[in-house]
Amino acid sequence: MATEADILKALEGLYGPGGAPLAGAVSGVNLSGAKAFVSLAGDPSQTQAWEAARVAAERAIKAAPGVEQAVVTLTAERASRPEAPQPRAQAQAQGHAHAQAHAHGAGAPPPQQKGGIPALEKIRFIVAVASGKGGVGKSTTSANLALGLAAQGWRVGLLDADVYGPSMPRLFGLTDKPKVEGGKLAPLEAYGVKIMSMGFLVDENVPMVWRGPMVSQAISQMLGEVAWGELDALVIDMPPGTGDVQLTIAQQVPLAGAVIVSTPQDLALIDARRAVSMFQKVEAPILGVIENMSYFLCPHCGGRSEIFAHGGARHDAEQMGVPFLGEAPLDIKIRQTSDAGTPVVGAEPDSPQAAVYLNLAAKVKTLLETQKQRAAPKIVVG
Ligand code: ADP
């Protein structure tokens, strides 16, 4: 079996775009059996040049003794780029991908390889959880929905596709590196749910920003390289927003449906509308909208306060002609359990907070089971 030193040795004689040895850019090595997962930290402003370096590194590592397969991904440090905080960097990344797409003569990203992804073939229903913008509780909802589906006897996977800011390591308190089994990454497990996150593959202390092409590639790997096995449902925590990266996932994955998470505020709702239309564009069924932080549950008196204009999501869902699945309260236990790595449905399944998600999960399950057929991925042109 190859060692980390073998990997670094394989990179000898290769140089990054800046002329520095490529071995010095290695930010993570994950080895198991004959498969090597390696990440390289590169300058996001030199995406094209780094892509060439990535390909060269992959070829060199694959040729190293004891290695049969190599997967090299690109990461970029964000901490050292204070002028480019995450949302802006993300917008730029999407802008870049967009510019590329236009260079290809289409309004959407270059068409991805069509056809089934073998790693996803034994999954009955794939559900995307999306939001028009970050911070609305999409990841919290994804995690508790996945746990809620598992609580009803389903075999469930949870894929953290939010490569800009993976949340599942924190939400489930998971720090282990996934093992490689049979040439594929074995998901980690918590409360009986199989979980995979880009956050497991890279050092958690290295904050990253992923550029458009890098993100697409990283996501393709996350979709194609994970040993999910047989599942009733795979919940995908989508990256926030509705840019090209999100569209790419929606196109590549045979989605059984999408759940849109929104807060009651108008702005979030405008964004949520964009998310709805993105899935409509790729003809993925919208299972419904969830209004998160819909009302405040006082931990002292149990009273309910409607801090924001409550009910906006229900009204909007009706206007858009998509189902309204329900609402989750702004609740301290939901936040505390999420931040403690013990999401409420897993840790306190009998609590009223868990009941909210169990109820939502039951609705999602029924909608999936009663849907006639699963949507095939569609390529959108123009
Ligand atoms: P997103 O994935 O949309 O960026 P997160 O799920 O990471 O959002 O949630 C953002 C923050 O809000 C987290 O600290 C989370 O614990 C908290 N949060 C999410 N939903 C709720 C809720 N219903 N009640 C209280 N806190 C919540």
Tab-separated table of C-alpha atoms and ligand atoms in Angstrom:
chain	number	residue	atom	x	y	z
A	1	MET	CA	0.000	0.000	0.000
A	2	ALA	CA	1.310	3.470	-0.908
A	3	THR	CA	2.181	5.979	1.805
A	4	GLU	CA	1.872	9.744	1.892
A	5	ALA	CA	5.618	9.933	1.205
A	6	ASP	CA	5.095	7.875	-1.972
A	7	ILE	CA	2.486	10.372	-3.122
A	8	LEU	CA	4.766	13.334	-2.498
A	9	LYS	CA	7.582	11.524	-4.257
A	10	ALA	CA	5.359	10.909	-7.255
A	11	LEU	CA	4.892	14.651	-7.548
A	12	GLU	CA	8.640	15.307	-7.714
A	13	GLY	CA	9.584	17.150	-10.875
A	14	LEU	CA	6.097	18.656	-11.207
A	15	TYR	CA	5.556	22.356	-10.655
A	16	GLY	CA	2.507	24.530	-10.028
A	17	PRO	CA	1.571	27.565	-12.136
A	18	GLY	CA	3.742	29.818	-9.953
A	19	GLY	CA	6.798	27.609	-10.534
A	20	ALA	CA	6.826	26.120	-7.025
A	21	PRO	CA	7.084	22.329	-6.576
A	22	LEU	CA	3.636	20.775	-6.716
A	23	ALA	CA	4.348	18.609	-3.670
A	24	GLY	CA	4.360	21.817	-1.626
A	25	ALA	CA	0.778	22.527	-2.661
A	26	VAL	CA	-0.588	19.262	-1.260
A	27	SER	CA	-3.157	20.149	1.400
A	28	GLY	CA	-4.518	16.695	2.099
A	29	VAL	CA	-3.791	13.038	1.363
A	30	ASN	CA	-6.295	10.293	1.998
A	31	LEU	CA	-5.093	6.804	1.193
A	32	SER	CA	-6.729	3.480	1.381
A	33	GLY	CA	-5.933	0.357	-0.532
A	34	ALA	CA	-4.839	1.250	-4.018
A	35	LYS	CA	-6.813	4.463	-4.161
A	36	ALA	CA	-5.426	7.925	-3.410
A	37	PHE	CA	-7.478	11.051	-2.763
A	38	VAL	CA	-5.269	14.109	-2.797
A	39	SER	CA	-6.116	17.788	-2.549
A	40	LEU	CA	-3.960	20.603	-3.887
A	41	ALA	CA	-4.252	24.179	-2.609
A	42	GLY	CA	-3.986	26.574	-5.520
A	43	ASP	CA	-4.504	30.228	-6.314
A	44	PRO	CA	-8.147	30.602	-7.341
A	45	SER	CA	-7.284	33.373	-9.819
A	46	GLN	CA	-5.331	30.837	-11.883
A	47	THR	CA	-7.993	28.215	-12.261
A	48	GLN	CA	-7.026	27.076	-15.754
A	49	ALA	CA	-3.343	26.671	-14.948
A	50	TRP	CA	-4.151	24.804	-11.749
A	51	GLU	CA	-6.470	22.505	-13.613
A	52	ALA	CA	-3.522	21.515	-15.827
A	53	ALA	CA	-1.429	20.915	-12.703
A	54	ARG	CA	-4.230	18.847	-11.202
A	55	VAL	CA	-4.411	16.605	-14.261
A	56	ALA	CA	-0.625	16.174	-14.268
A	57	ALA	CA	-0.647	15.346	-10.544
A	58	GLU	CA	-3.406	12.799	-11.018
A	59	ARG	CA	-1.453	11.101	-13.785
A	60	ALA	CA	1.771	11.047	-11.735
A	61	ILE	CA	0.097	9.718	-8.598
A	62	LYS	CA	-1.716	7.038	-10.551
A	63	ALA	CA	1.647	5.855	-11.859
A	64	ALA	CA	3.115	5.622	-8.331
A	65	PRO	CA	3.800	2.118	-6.996
A	66	GLY	CA	0.851	0.708	-5.075
A	67	VAL	CA	-1.632	3.191	-6.538
A	68	GLU	CA	-4.275	2.093	-8.996
A	69	GLN	CA	-6.626	5.028	-8.866
A	70	ALA	CA	-5.971	8.672	-8.066
A	71	VAL	CA	-8.442	11.470	-7.479
A	72	VAL	CA	-6.906	14.921	-7.148
A	73	THR	CA	-9.071	17.918	-6.252
A	74	LEU	CA	-8.244	21.602	-6.086
A	75	THR	CA	-8.820	23.741	-3.033
A	76	ALA	CA	-7.914	27.322	-2.325
A	77	GLU	CA	-7.330	29.048	0.964
A	78	ARG	CA	-9.834	31.702	1.835
A	79	ALA	CA	-8.344	32.860	5.130
A	80	SER	CA	-5.398	34.442	3.389
A	81	ARG	CA	-7.686	36.395	1.072
A	82	PRO	CA	-9.592	38.713	3.403
A	83	GLU	CA	-10.586	40.862	0.429
A	84	ALA	CA	-12.620	37.964	-0.883
A	85	PRO	CA	-15.089	36.804	1.759
A	86	GLN	CA	-17.059	33.686	0.980
A	87	PRO	CA	-20.257	35.029	-0.576
A	88	ARG	CA	-18.405	37.378	-2.909
A	89	ALA	CA	-15.874	34.756	-3.834
A	90	GLN	CA	-18.758	32.439	-4.515
A	91	ALA	CA	-20.422	35.000	-6.733
A	92	GLN	CA	-17.167	35.450	-8.589
A	93	ALA	CA	-16.759	31.736	-8.968
A	94	GLN	CA	-20.213	31.504	-10.401
A	95	GLY	CA	-19.555	34.495	-12.598
A	96	HIS	CA	-16.458	32.778	-13.885
A	97	ALA	CA	-18.303	29.580	-14.641
A	98	HIS	CA	-20.940	31.656	-16.301
A	99	ALA	CA	-18.409	33.446	-18.468
A	100	GLN	CA	-17.105	30.055	-19.482
A	101	ALA	CA	-20.573	28.885	-20.278
A	102	HIS	CA	-21.088	31.861	-22.527
A	103	ALA	CA	-17.823	31.057	-24.234
A	104	HIS	CA	-19.430	27.716	-25.017
A	105	GLY	CA	-22.298	29.576	-26.590
A	106	ALA	CA	-24.996	28.700	-24.076
A	107	GLY	CA	-26.603	30.366	-21.074
A	108	ALA	CA	-26.032	27.278	-18.960
A	109	PRO	CA	-22.792	25.530	-18.014
A	110	PRO	CA	-21.228	23.299	-20.656
A	111	PRO	CA	-23.357	20.168	-20.943
A	112	GLN	CA	-22.223	17.482	-18.544
A	113	GLN	CA	-21.890	13.865	-19.356
A	114	LYS	CA	-25.399	12.504	-19.567
A	115	GLY	CA	-26.490	9.083	-18.496
A	116	GLY	CA	-26.713	7.346	-15.155
A	117	ILE	CA	-24.137	7.734	-12.412
A	118	PRO	CA	-23.457	4.122	-11.352
A	119	ALA	CA	-22.811	5.111	-7.711
A	120	LEU	CA	-26.369	6.466	-7.513
A	121	GLU	CA	-28.159	3.647	-9.260
A	122	LYS	CA	-29.188	1.727	-6.158
A	123	ILE	CA	-30.874	4.759	-4.633
A	124	ARG	CA	-34.651	4.841	-4.883
A	125	PHE	CA	-35.214	8.556	-4.383
A	126	ILE	CA	-32.737	11.415	-4.566
A	127	VAL	CA	-33.982	14.604	-2.952
A	128	ALA	CA	-32.248	17.967	-3.206
A	129	VAL	CA	-32.654	20.420	-0.341
A	130	ALA	CA	-32.000	23.889	-1.680
A	131	SER	CA	-32.318	27.524	-0.748
A	132	GLY	CA	-32.065	30.759	-2.655
A	133	LYS	CA	-29.396	32.040	-0.274
A	134	GLY	CA	-27.191	30.978	2.626
A	135	GLY	CA	-28.007	31.061	6.299
A	136	VAL	CA	-31.677	30.148	6.074
A	137	GLY	CA	-31.202	26.776	7.791
A	138	LYS	CA	-30.899	24.583	4.708
A	139	SER	CA	-28.261	22.305	6.254
A	140	THR	CA	-30.100	22.012	9.558
A	141	THR	CA	-33.232	21.110	7.636
A	142	SER	CA	-31.391	18.609	5.399
A	143	ALA	CA	-29.871	16.841	8.392
A	144	ASN	CA	-33.101	16.622	10.357
A	145	LEU	CA	-35.096	15.605	7.290
A	146	ALA	CA	-32.619	12.806	6.577
A	147	LEU	CA	-32.868	11.668	10.208
A	148	GLY	CA	-36.653	11.938	10.013
A	149	LEU	CA	-36.767	9.699	6.932
A	150	ALA	CA	-34.488	7.188	8.671
A	151	ALA	CA	-36.756	7.248	11.729
A	152	GLN	CA	-39.518	5.930	9.481
A	153	GLY	CA	-37.537	2.864	8.579
A	154	TRP	CA	-35.857	4.115	5.429
A	155	ARG	CA	-32.202	3.520	4.579
A	156	VAL	CA	-30.968	7.065	4.152
A	157	GLY	CA	-27.867	8.840	2.884
A	158	LEU	CA	-26.991	12.499	3.273
A	159	LEU	CA	-24.667	14.184	0.797
A	160	ASP	CA	-23.254	17.551	1.765
A	161	ALA	CA	-22.818	19.106	-1.671
A	162	ASP	CA	-22.275	22.535	-0.141
A	163	VAL	CA	-18.638	22.573	-1.142
A	164	TYR	CA	-18.366	26.298	-0.355
A	165	GLY	CA	-18.999	25.683	3.316
A	166	PRO	CA	-19.626	22.054	4.226
A	167	SER	CA	-21.837	21.817	7.327
A	168	MET	CA	-22.227	18.097	7.971
A	169	PRO	CA	-18.938	17.582	9.862
A	170	ARG	CA	-20.114	20.195	12.408
A	171	LEU	CA	-23.764	19.161	12.411
A	172	PHE	CA	-22.907	15.538	13.181
A	173	GLY	CA	-19.658	16.117	15.079
A	174	LEU	CA	-17.814	13.908	12.580
A	175	THR	CA	-14.065	14.282	12.210
A	176	ASP	CA	-12.958	10.901	10.820
A	177	LYS	CA	-11.665	10.551	7.303
A	178	PRO	CA	-13.809	8.285	5.155
A	179	LYS	CA	-12.224	4.934	4.299
A	180	VAL	CA	-11.963	3.607	0.789
A	181	GLU	CA	-13.744	0.322	0.198
A	182	GLY	CA	-13.860	-1.454	-3.122
A	183	GLY	CA	-12.396	1.582	-4.834
A	184	LYS	CA	-15.064	3.951	-3.520
A	185	LEU	CA	-15.280	6.291	-0.548
A	186	ALA	CA	-17.281	4.754	2.275
A	187	PRO	CA	-19.633	7.307	3.835
A	188	LEU	CA	-19.420	7.941	7.575
A	189	GLU	CA	-22.445	7.106	9.678
A	190	ALA	CA	-24.420	8.852	12.415
A	191	TYR	CA	-27.778	7.804	13.876
A	192	GLY	CA	-27.981	5.175	11.126
A	193	VAL	CA	-27.672	7.743	8.310
A	194	LYS	CA	-24.784	7.463	5.827
A	195	ILE	CA	-23.079	10.803	5.444
A	196	MET	CA	-20.567	12.178	2.947
A	197	SER	CA	-19.192	15.690	2.903
A	198	MET	CA	-16.336	17.409	1.142
A	199	GLY	CA	-15.517	18.580	4.645
A	200	PHE	CA	-14.415	15.024	5.515
A	201	LEU	CA	-11.852	14.984	2.742
A	202	VAL	CA	-9.992	18.181	3.473
A	203	ASP	CA	-8.417	19.593	6.606
A	204	GLU	CA	-11.161	21.298	8.600
A	205	ASN	CA	-8.782	24.075	9.603
A	206	VAL	CA	-8.228	25.095	6.018
A	207	PRO	CA	-11.162	27.230	4.990
A	208	MET	CA	-11.646	27.071	1.281
A	209	VAL	CA	-13.225	28.736	-1.592
A	210	TRP	CA	-13.899	26.585	-4.584
A	211	ARG	CA	-13.871	28.094	-7.992
A	212	GLY	CA	-16.524	27.244	-10.572
A	213	PRO	CA	-14.722	24.562	-12.550
A	214	MET	CA	-13.125	23.109	-9.419
A	215	VAL	CA	-16.459	22.916	-7.688
A	216	SER	CA	-18.111	21.161	-10.605
A	217	GLN	CA	-15.323	18.646	-10.675
A	218	ALA	CA	-15.365	18.126	-6.914
A	219	ILE	CA	-19.102	17.579	-7.045
A	220	SER	CA	-18.825	15.080	-9.879
A	221	GLN	CA	-16.411	13.135	-7.707
A	222	MET	CA	-18.711	13.325	-4.705
A	223	LEU	CA	-21.521	11.974	-6.858
A	224	GLY	CA	-19.516	9.298	-8.620
A	225	GLU	CA	-17.060	8.065	-5.990
A	226	VAL	CA	-19.176	7.300	-2.936
A	227	ALA	CA	-20.246	3.787	-1.967
A	228	TRP	CA	-23.810	4.511	-0.871
A	229	GLY	CA	-25.015	0.984	-1.501
A	230	GLU	CA	-28.761	0.474	-1.496
A	231	LEU	CA	-30.711	3.420	-0.159
A	232	ASP	CA	-34.345	4.400	-0.034
A	233	ALA	CA	-33.415	8.060	-0.073
A	234	LEU	CA	-30.382	10.247	-0.576
A	235	VAL	CA	-30.825	13.781	0.738
A	236	ILE	CA	-28.514	16.265	-0.987
A	237	ASP	CA	-27.717	19.436	0.924
A	238	MET	CA	-27.227	21.738	-2.072
A	239	PRO	CA	-24.868	24.708	-2.104
A	240	PRO	CA	-26.884	27.871	-1.312
A	241	GLY	CA	-28.068	29.928	-4.242
A	242	THR	CA	-29.028	29.255	-7.792
A	243	GLY	CA	-25.886	29.663	-9.873
A	244	ASP	CA	-24.346	27.413	-12.456
A	245	VAL	CA	-22.944	24.989	-9.895
A	246	GLN	CA	-26.373	24.337	-8.439
A	247	LEU	CA	-27.813	23.983	-11.918
A	248	THR	CA	-25.084	21.498	-12.804
A	249	ILE	CA	-26.004	19.273	-9.856
A	250	ALA	CA	-29.677	19.532	-10.681
A	251	GLN	CA	-28.864	18.476	-14.239
A	252	GLN	CA	-26.492	15.639	-13.405
A	253	VAL	CA	-28.483	13.925	-10.718
A	254	PRO	CA	-31.702	12.053	-11.394
A	255	LEU	CA	-33.693	13.991	-8.804
A	256	ALA	CA	-36.932	12.572	-7.492
A	257	GLY	CA	-37.698	16.001	-6.121
A	258	ALA	CA	-36.527	19.193	-4.514
A	259	VAL	CA	-37.355	20.772	-1.172
A	260	ILE	CA	-36.876	24.530	-0.933
A	261	VAL	CA	-36.024	26.058	2.440
A	262	SER	CA	-36.841	29.709	3.010
A	263	THR	CA	-37.136	32.104	5.906
A	264	PRO	CA	-40.234	34.259	6.100
A	265	GLN	CA	-38.523	37.499	5.092
A	266	ASP	CA	-39.294	38.847	1.676
A	267	LEU	CA	-35.726	38.838	0.430
A	268	ALA	CA	-35.280	35.175	1.214
A	269	LEU	CA	-38.544	34.537	-0.547
A	270	ILE	CA	-37.429	36.282	-3.699
A	271	ASP	CA	-34.366	34.044	-3.637
A	272	ALA	CA	-36.526	31.023	-2.908
A	273	ARG	CA	-38.538	31.788	-6.033
A	274	ARG	CA	-35.315	31.599	-8.019
A	275	ALA	CA	-34.590	28.199	-6.496
A	276	VAL	CA	-38.044	26.979	-7.446
A	277	SER	CA	-37.626	28.128	-11.026
A	278	MET	CA	-34.184	26.540	-11.253
A	279	PHE	CA	-35.651	23.114	-10.510
A	280	GLN	CA	-38.579	23.775	-12.798
A	281	LYS	CA	-36.058	24.524	-15.542
A	282	VAL	CA	-34.508	21.065	-15.219
A	283	GLU	CA	-37.963	19.534	-14.757
A	284	ALA	CA	-37.223	18.169	-11.288
A	285	PRO	CA	-40.460	17.993	-9.307
A	286	ILE	CA	-40.700	20.484	-6.450
A	287	LEU	CA	-41.848	18.521	-3.409
A	288	GLY	CA	-42.530	21.741	-1.583
A	289	VAL	CA	-41.355	24.734	0.399
A	290	ILE	CA	-40.427	24.670	4.103
A	291	GLU	CA	-40.549	27.914	6.039
A	292	ASN	CA	-37.710	27.840	8.556
A	293	MET	CA	-37.436	30.154	11.568
A	294	SER	CA	-41.101	30.681	10.937
A	295	TYR	CA	-41.990	31.639	14.508
A	296	PHE	CA	-40.115	31.848	17.813
A	297	LEU	CA	-40.677	29.259	20.515
A	298	CYS	CA	-39.762	30.712	23.899
A	299	PRO	CA	-37.646	28.222	25.837
A	300	HIS	CA	-38.915	29.697	29.136
A	301	CYS	CA	-42.643	29.985	28.747
A	302	GLY	CA	-43.187	27.847	25.637
A	303	GLY	CA	-44.989	30.796	24.059
A	304	ARG	CA	-44.991	31.386	20.341
A	305	SER	CA	-43.970	34.770	18.864
A	306	GLU	CA	-44.129	35.619	15.208
A	307	ILE	CA	-41.014	37.737	14.887
A	308	PHE	CA	-40.906	37.876	11.124
A	309	ALA	CA	-43.851	38.266	8.822
A	310	HIS	CA	-44.935	34.697	9.399
A	311	GLY	CA	-46.713	32.830	6.625
A	312	GLY	CA	-44.902	34.424	3.691
A	313	ALA	CA	-43.564	31.111	2.433
A	314	ARG	CA	-47.008	29.487	2.519
A	315	HIS	CA	-48.466	32.390	0.576
A	316	ASP	CA	-45.625	32.337	-1.927
A	317	ALA	CA	-45.751	28.579	-2.372
A	318	GLU	CA	-49.445	28.903	-3.175
A	319	GLN	CA	-48.721	31.640	-5.679
A	320	MET	CA	-46.024	29.568	-7.361
A	321	GLY	CA	-48.290	26.543	-7.431
A	322	VAL	CA	-45.925	24.382	-5.387
A	323	PRO	CA	-46.881	22.543	-2.192
A	324	PHE	CA	-46.213	24.126	1.193
A	325	LEU	CA	-44.714	21.394	3.350
A	326	GLY	CA	-44.777	23.193	6.661
A	327	GLU	CA	-42.848	25.366	9.014
A	328	ALA	CA	-40.080	24.936	11.561
A	329	PRO	CA	-39.760	27.305	14.523
A	330	LEU	CA	-36.786	29.482	15.384
A	331	ASP	CA	-35.858	27.503	18.432
A	332	ILE	CA	-32.854	27.456	20.711
A	333	LYS	CA	-32.838	23.666	21.030
A	334	ILE	CA	-32.647	23.296	17.243
A	335	ARG	CA	-29.630	25.580	17.162
A	336	GLN	CA	-27.932	24.129	20.221
A	337	THR	CA	-28.289	20.511	19.112
A	338	SER	CA	-27.061	21.402	15.601
A	339	ASP	CA	-24.033	23.213	16.914
A	340	ALA	CA	-23.290	20.404	19.371
A	341	GLY	CA	-23.116	17.841	16.565
A	342	THR	CA	-26.270	16.092	17.751
A	343	PRO	CA	-29.155	17.185	15.505
A	344	VAL	CA	-32.438	17.236	17.340
A	345	VAL	CA	-34.193	14.405	15.477
A	346	GLY	CA	-31.281	12.067	16.204
A	347	ALA	CA	-30.506	13.171	19.753
A	348	GLU	CA	-33.975	13.950	21.098
A	349	PRO	CA	-36.452	12.163	18.861
A	350	ASP	CA	-39.283	12.566	21.383
A	351	SER	CA	-38.963	16.343	21.684
A	352	PRO	CA	-41.557	18.680	20.159
A	353	GLN	CA	-38.789	20.138	17.969
A	354	ALA	CA	-38.042	16.689	16.516
A	355	ALA	CA	-41.766	16.186	15.943
A	356	VAL	CA	-41.746	19.130	13.544
A	357	TYR	CA	-39.120	17.466	11.343
A	358	LEU	CA	-40.601	13.983	11.677
A	359	ASN	CA	-43.820	15.440	10.388
A	360	LEU	CA	-42.075	17.140	7.464
A	361	ALA	CA	-40.163	13.937	6.674
A	362	ALA	CA	-43.394	11.934	6.684
A	363	LYS	CA	-44.856	14.348	4.134
A	364	VAL	CA	-41.763	14.122	1.950
A	365	LYS	CA	-41.839	10.322	2.148
A	366	THR	CA	-45.486	10.194	1.127
A	367	LEU	CA	-44.921	12.609	-1.747
A	368	LEU	CA	-42.005	10.538	-3.022
A	369	GLU	CA	-43.872	7.268	-2.762
A	370	THR	CA	-46.930	8.589	-4.526
A	371	GLN	CA	-45.032	10.277	-7.320
A	372	LYS	CA	-45.524	8.463	-10.579
A	373	GLN	CA	-42.044	8.460	-11.975
A	374	ARG	CA	-38.627	9.755	-11.290
A	375	ALA	CA	-37.372	12.613	-13.419
A	376	ALA	CA	-34.475	12.000	-15.758
A	377	PRO	CA	-31.714	14.597	-15.747
A	378	LYS	CA	-32.289	17.246	-18.360
A	379	ILE	CA	-29.768	19.355	-20.191
A	380	VAL	CA	-30.903	22.933	-20.401
A	381	VAL	CA	-29.776	24.939	-23.401
A	382	GLY	CA	-30.130	28.712	-23.515
B	1	ADP	P1	-27.680	27.189	5.778
B	1	ADP	O1	-27.363	25.758	5.481
B	1	ADP	O2	-28.913	27.665	5.071
B	1	ADP	O3	-26.533	28.115	5.580
B	1	ADP	P2	-27.673	26.384	8.570
B	1	ADP	O4	-28.513	25.170	8.603
B	1	ADP	O5	-26.188	26.213	8.626
B	1	ADP	O6	-28.058	27.295	7.314
B	1	ADP	O7	-28.183	27.337	9.727
B	1	ADP	C1	-27.569	28.582	10.005
B	1	ADP	C2	-27.576	28.780	11.519
B	1	ADP	O8	-28.927	28.887	11.958
B	1	ADP	C3	-26.970	27.622	12.305
B	1	ADP	O9	-26.293	28.130	13.430
B	1	ADP	C4	-28.176	26.815	12.753
B	1	ADP	O10	-27.933	26.114	13.967
B	1	ADP	C5	-29.218	27.893	12.926
B	1	ADP	N1	-30.585	27.423	12.658
B	1	ADP	C6	-31.047	26.851	11.523
B	1	ADP	N2	-32.364	26.573	11.635
B	1	ADP	C7	-32.725	26.950	12.879
B	1	ADP	C8	-33.951	26.929	13.622
B	1	ADP	N3	-35.071	26.460	13.081
B	1	ADP	N4	-33.922	27.403	14.893
B	1	ADP	C9	-32.774	27.898	15.446
B	1	ADP	N5	-31.622	27.966	14.807
B	1	ADP	C10	-31.578	27.496	13.546
